PDB file of C-alpha atoms in Angstrom:
ATOM      1  CA  MET G   3      76.927  15.581 -33.175  1.00 65.00           C
ATOM      2  CA  ALA G   4      80.098  14.720 -34.169  1.00 89.00           C
ATOM      3  CA  GLN G   5      81.625  11.486 -34.143  1.00 94.00           C
ATOM      4  CA  VAL G   6      84.624   9.974 -35.582  1.00 97.00           C
ATOM      5  CA  LEU G   7      85.021   6.182 -36.608  1.00 97.00           C
ATOM      6  CA  LEU G   8      88.558   4.751 -36.043  1.00 97.00           C
ATOM      7  CA  PRO G   9      88.721   1.301 -37.974  1.00 96.00           C
ATOM      8  CA  ILE G  10      91.514  -0.670 -36.550  1.00 94.00           C
ATOM      9  CA  ASP G  11      93.480  -2.736 -38.557  1.00 85.00           C
ATOM     10  CA  GLY G  12      97.026  -4.462 -37.007  1.00 78.00           C
ATOM     11  CA  HIS G  13      99.005  -2.144 -34.409  1.00 76.00           C
ATOM     12  CA  GLY G  14     101.854  -0.640 -37.295  1.00 82.00           C
ATOM     13  CA  PRO G  15     102.699   2.922 -37.878  1.00 85.00           C
ATOM     14  CA  GLN G  16      99.605   3.393 -40.485  1.00 84.00           C
ATOM     15  CA  ALA G  17      97.408   2.320 -37.371  1.00 87.00           C
ATOM     16  CA  GLN G  18      99.537   4.498 -35.165  1.00 90.00           C
ATOM     17  CA  ARG G  19      99.135   7.730 -37.285  1.00 91.00           C
ATOM     18  CA  ALA G  20      95.578   7.535 -37.970  1.00 93.00           C
ATOM     19  CA  LEU G  21      95.518   7.035 -33.745  1.00 95.00           C
ATOM     20  CA  ALA G  22      97.033  10.258 -33.985  1.00 95.00           C
ATOM     21  CA  GLU G  23      94.975  12.027 -35.945  1.00 95.00           C
ATOM     22  CA  ALA G  24      91.761  11.220 -34.283  1.00 96.00           C
ATOM     23  CA  ILE G  25      93.517  12.191 -30.665  1.00 96.00           C
ATOM     24  CA  ARG G  26      93.901  15.718 -32.654  1.00 96.00           C
ATOM     25  CA  ILE G  27      90.289  15.620 -33.678  1.00 95.00           C
ATOM     26  CA  HIS G  28      89.651  14.969 -30.051  1.00 95.00           C
ATOM     27  CA  ARG G  29      91.652  17.789 -28.815  1.00 95.00           C
ATOM     28  CA  ARG G  30      90.442  20.122 -31.135  1.00 95.00           C
ATOM     29  CA  GLU G  31      86.800  18.951 -31.302  1.00 94.00           C
ATOM     30  CA  GLU G  32      86.380  17.434 -28.584  1.00 93.00           C
ATOM     31  CA  VAL G  33      84.468  14.509 -30.576  1.00 95.00           C
ATOM     32  CA  PRO G  34      83.752  10.921 -29.437  1.00 96.00           C
ATOM     33  CA  VAL G  35      86.061   8.292 -31.106  1.00 97.00           C
ATOM     34  CA  TYR G  36      84.757   4.931 -31.962  1.00 98.00           C
ATOM     35  CA  LEU G  37      87.261   2.261 -32.509  1.00 98.00           C
ATOM     36  CA  LEU G  38      86.353  -0.569 -34.890  1.00 98.00           C
ATOM     37  CA  SER G  39      87.701  -3.755 -35.104  1.00 97.00           C
ATOM     38  CA  VAL G  40      86.231  -5.688 -38.357  1.00 97.00           C
ATOM     39  CA  GLN G  41      86.500  -9.414 -37.798  1.00 96.00           C
ATOM     40  CA  PRO G  42      86.487 -11.709 -40.873  1.00 94.00           C
ATOM     41  CA  LEU G  43      83.632 -13.619 -41.641  1.00 90.00           C
ATOM     42  CA  VAL G  44      84.534 -17.642 -41.684  1.00 88.00           C
ATOM     43  CA  SER G  45      82.674 -20.389 -44.274  1.00 86.00           C
ATOM     44  CA  GLY G  46      79.892 -22.443 -43.125  1.00 83.00           C
ATOM     45  CA  HIS G  47      82.295 -25.387 -42.775  1.00 84.00           C
ATOM     46  CA  VAL G  48      84.359 -23.400 -40.418  1.00 83.00           C
ATOM     47  CA  ALA G  49      81.365 -22.711 -38.876  1.00 81.00           C
ATOM     48  CA  ALA G  50      80.247 -25.907 -37.995  1.00 84.00           C
ATOM     49  CA  PHE G  51      82.956 -27.201 -36.028  1.00 87.00           C
ATOM     50  CA  PHE G  52      81.356 -24.640 -33.324  1.00 87.00           C
ATOM     51  CA  GLY G  53      78.369 -24.623 -30.962  1.00 84.00           C
ATOM     52  CA  PRO G  54      75.960 -21.967 -30.383  1.00 76.00           C
ATOM     53  CA  GLY G  55      76.883 -18.588 -30.049  1.00 91.00           C
ATOM     54  CA  GLU G  56      80.720 -19.852 -29.199  1.00 93.00           C
ATOM     55  CA  LEU G  57      82.104 -18.441 -33.032  1.00 90.00           C
ATOM     56  CA  ALA G  58      80.664 -15.108 -31.938  1.00 91.00           C
ATOM     57  CA  ARG G  59      81.899 -14.760 -29.127  1.00 95.00           C
ATOM     58  CA  LEU G  60      85.430 -15.874 -29.980  1.00 94.00           C
ATOM     59  CA  GLN G  61      85.462 -13.636 -32.857  1.00 95.00           C
ATOM     60  CA  HIS G  62      84.008 -10.621 -30.445  1.00 97.00           C
ATOM     61  CA  ASP G  63      86.709 -11.719 -28.309  1.00 97.00           C
ATOM     62  CA  ALA G  64      89.470 -11.437 -30.892  1.00 96.00           C
ATOM     63  CA  GLY G  65      88.347  -8.233 -31.405  1.00 97.00           C
ATOM     64  CA  LEU G  66      88.778  -6.694 -28.347  1.00 97.00           C
ATOM     65  CA  GLU G  67      91.944  -8.143 -27.813  1.00 97.00           C
ATOM     66  CA  GLU G  68      92.603  -6.201 -31.404  1.00 95.00           C
ATOM     67  CA  LEU G  69      92.018  -2.941 -29.862  1.00 97.00           C
ATOM     68  CA  GLU G  70      93.803  -2.815 -26.730  1.00 96.00           C
ATOM     69  CA  PRO G  71      96.631  -1.129 -27.815  1.00 95.00           C
ATOM     70  CA  ALA G  72      94.848   1.994 -29.607  1.00 96.00           C
ATOM     71  CA  ARG G  73      92.232   1.873 -26.256  1.00 97.00           C
ATOM     72  CA  ALA G  74      95.047   2.578 -24.133  1.00 97.00           C
ATOM     73  CA  LEU G  75      96.966   5.039 -25.956  1.00 96.00           C
ATOM     74  CA  LEU G  76      93.089   6.378 -26.444  1.00 97.00           C
ATOM     75  CA  GLN G  77      92.510   6.498 -22.636  1.00 97.00           C
ATOM     76  CA  ALA G  78      96.141   7.630 -21.646  1.00 97.00           C
ATOM     77  CA  ALA G  79      95.409  10.926 -23.897  1.00 96.00           C
ATOM     78  CA  GLY G  80      92.111  11.221 -22.483  1.00 96.00           C
ATOM     79  CA  VAL G  81      89.985  10.726 -25.880  1.00 97.00           C
ATOM     80  CA  TRP G  82      86.594   9.281 -24.875  1.00 96.00           C
ATOM     81  CA  HIS G  83      85.966   6.311 -26.805  1.00 97.00           C
ATOM     82  CA  ARG G  84      84.056   3.450 -27.329  1.00 98.00           C
ATOM     83  CA  LEU G  85      85.056  -0.074 -28.613  1.00 98.00           C
ATOM     84  CA  VAL G  86      82.934  -1.620 -31.827  1.00 98.00           C
ATOM     85  CA  VAL G  87      83.282  -4.913 -32.718  1.00 98.00           C
ATOM     86  CA  ARG G  88      81.489  -6.629 -36.053  1.00 98.00           C
ATOM     87  CA  VAL G  89      81.761  -9.377 -38.098  1.00 96.00           C
ATOM     88  CA  GLY G  90      81.901  -9.222 -42.272  1.00 96.00           C
ATOM     89  CA  ARG G  91      83.579  -8.104 -45.088  1.00 95.00           C
ATOM     90  CA  ARG G  92      85.672  -4.932 -43.961  1.00 94.00           C
ATOM     91  CA  ALA G  93      84.557  -1.952 -46.732  1.00 94.00           C
ATOM     92  CA  GLU G  94      81.075  -2.685 -45.935  1.00 96.00           C
ATOM     93  CA  THR G  95      80.718  -3.176 -42.334  1.00 97.00           C
ATOM     94  CA  ILE G  96      83.101   0.137 -42.035  1.00 96.00           C
ATOM     95  CA  ALA G  97      80.702   1.824 -44.233  1.00 95.00           C
ATOM     96  CA  ARG G  98      77.431   0.406 -42.705  1.00 95.00           C
ATOM     97  CA  THR G  99      78.818   1.107 -38.857  1.00 97.00           C
ATOM     98  CA  ALA G 100      79.745   4.617 -39.818  1.00 96.00           C
ATOM     99  CA  GLN G 101      76.375   4.708 -40.956  1.00 94.00           C
ATOM    100  CA  GLU G 102      74.659   2.945 -37.945  1.00 95.00           C
ATOM    101  CA  LEU G 103      76.387   5.248 -34.967  1.00 95.00           C
ATOM    102  CA  GLY G 104      76.200   8.337 -36.965  1.00 93.00           C
ATOM    103  CA  CYS G 105      79.745   9.004 -37.431  1.00 95.00           C
ATOM    104  CA  ASP G 106      80.803  12.271 -39.740  1.00 93.00           C
ATOM    105  CA  ARG G 107      84.254  11.246 -40.088  1.00 95.00           C
ATOM    106  CA  ILE G 108      86.065   7.279 -41.030  1.00 96.00           C
ATOM    107  CA  ILE G 109      89.756   7.364 -40.214  1.00 95.00           C
ATOM    108  CA  LEU G 110      91.646   5.316 -42.023  1.00 88.00           C
ATOM    109  CA  GLY G 111      94.610   7.507 -43.131  1.00 67.00           C
ATOM    110  CA  ASP G 112      97.470   5.139 -45.031  1.00 57.00           C
ATOM    111  CA  ALA G 113      96.261   1.862 -44.075  1.00 48.00           C
ATOM    112  CA  GLY G 114      93.162   2.724 -46.444  1.00 45.00           C
ATOM    113  CA  ASP G 115      95.479   2.140 -49.063  1.00 51.00           C
ATOM    114  CA  SER G 116      96.556  -1.069 -48.471  1.00 50.00           C
ATOM    115  CA  ALA G 117      94.123  -2.548 -50.309  1.00 48.00           C
ATOM    116  CA  GLY G 118      95.486  -1.450 -53.598  1.00 53.00           C
ATOM    117  CA  GLY G 119      94.499  -3.856 -56.491  1.00 58.00           C
ATOM    118  CA  TRP G 120      91.395  -3.905 -58.863  1.00 60.00           C
ATOM    119  CA  LEU G 121      88.844  -3.484 -55.991  1.00 65.00           C
ATOM    120  CA  GLY G 122      90.454  -0.182 -55.338  1.00 76.00           C
ATOM    121  CA  THR G 123      91.868   0.977 -51.894  1.00 83.00           C
ATOM    122  CA  MET G 124      89.687   0.847 -48.362  1.00 85.00           C
ATOM    123  CA  ALA G 125      89.375   4.486 -49.213  1.00 85.00           C
ATOM    124  CA  GLU G 126      87.869   4.578 -51.997  1.00 87.00           C
ATOM    125  CA  GLN G 127      85.857   1.224 -51.689  1.00 89.00           C
ATOM    126  CA  VAL G 128      84.008   2.632 -48.465  1.00 91.00           C
ATOM    127  CA  ARG G 129      83.936   6.070 -50.202  1.00 88.00           C
ATOM    128  CA  HIS G 130      81.986   4.577 -53.247  1.00 88.00           C
ATOM    129  CA  LEU G 131      80.063   2.603 -50.440  1.00 90.00           C
ATOM    130  CA  LEU G 132      78.600   6.132 -48.833  1.00 89.00           C
ATOM    131  CA  ALA G 133      78.043   7.550 -52.092  1.00 86.00           C
ATOM    132  CA  GLY G 134      74.878   9.473 -52.140  1.00 74.00           C
ATOM    133  CA  THR G 135      74.142   8.835 -48.219  1.00 75.00           C
ATOM    134  CA  ARG G 136      74.429  12.181 -45.981  1.00 72.00           C
ATOM    135  CA  GLY G 137      77.783  13.424 -45.323  1.00 74.00           C
ATOM    136  CA  CYS G 138      80.884  10.917 -44.170  1.00 84.00           C
ATOM    137  CA  GLN G 139      84.309  12.156 -44.937  1.00 88.00           C
ATOM    138  CA  VAL G 140      87.222   9.238 -45.050  1.00 89.00           C
ATOM    139  CA  ILE G 141      90.249  10.607 -43.900  1.00 86.00           C
TER     140      ILE G 141
END
């Protein structure tokens, strides 16, 4: 079954274009959309200030808050969706989550071009990490 992964990173024009693409795909193919928030890792020094499970709860809540505008838009458009919050390095977490959920497409849109620099764009990093695995298209 085809599934789409839509990593959300902010709520600007890039996120809006990615959401519009997810809605177009869903209307054309009726595929589920997984909204993903990748929360950053924190150092051990920072983590030491939190009780057991407290940091994980805070990161999960922050991820859900980040996804809320996108969730509301997909719900209003009648798009079947599910929220996923993960913690880790962005490119690796996106690639791993796509594989775990069996997604055949990842919609990064223009947001994939914002990383740039010597590591390459986010889209290039994710494509590199997925090279040699079963087909998962980065859009």
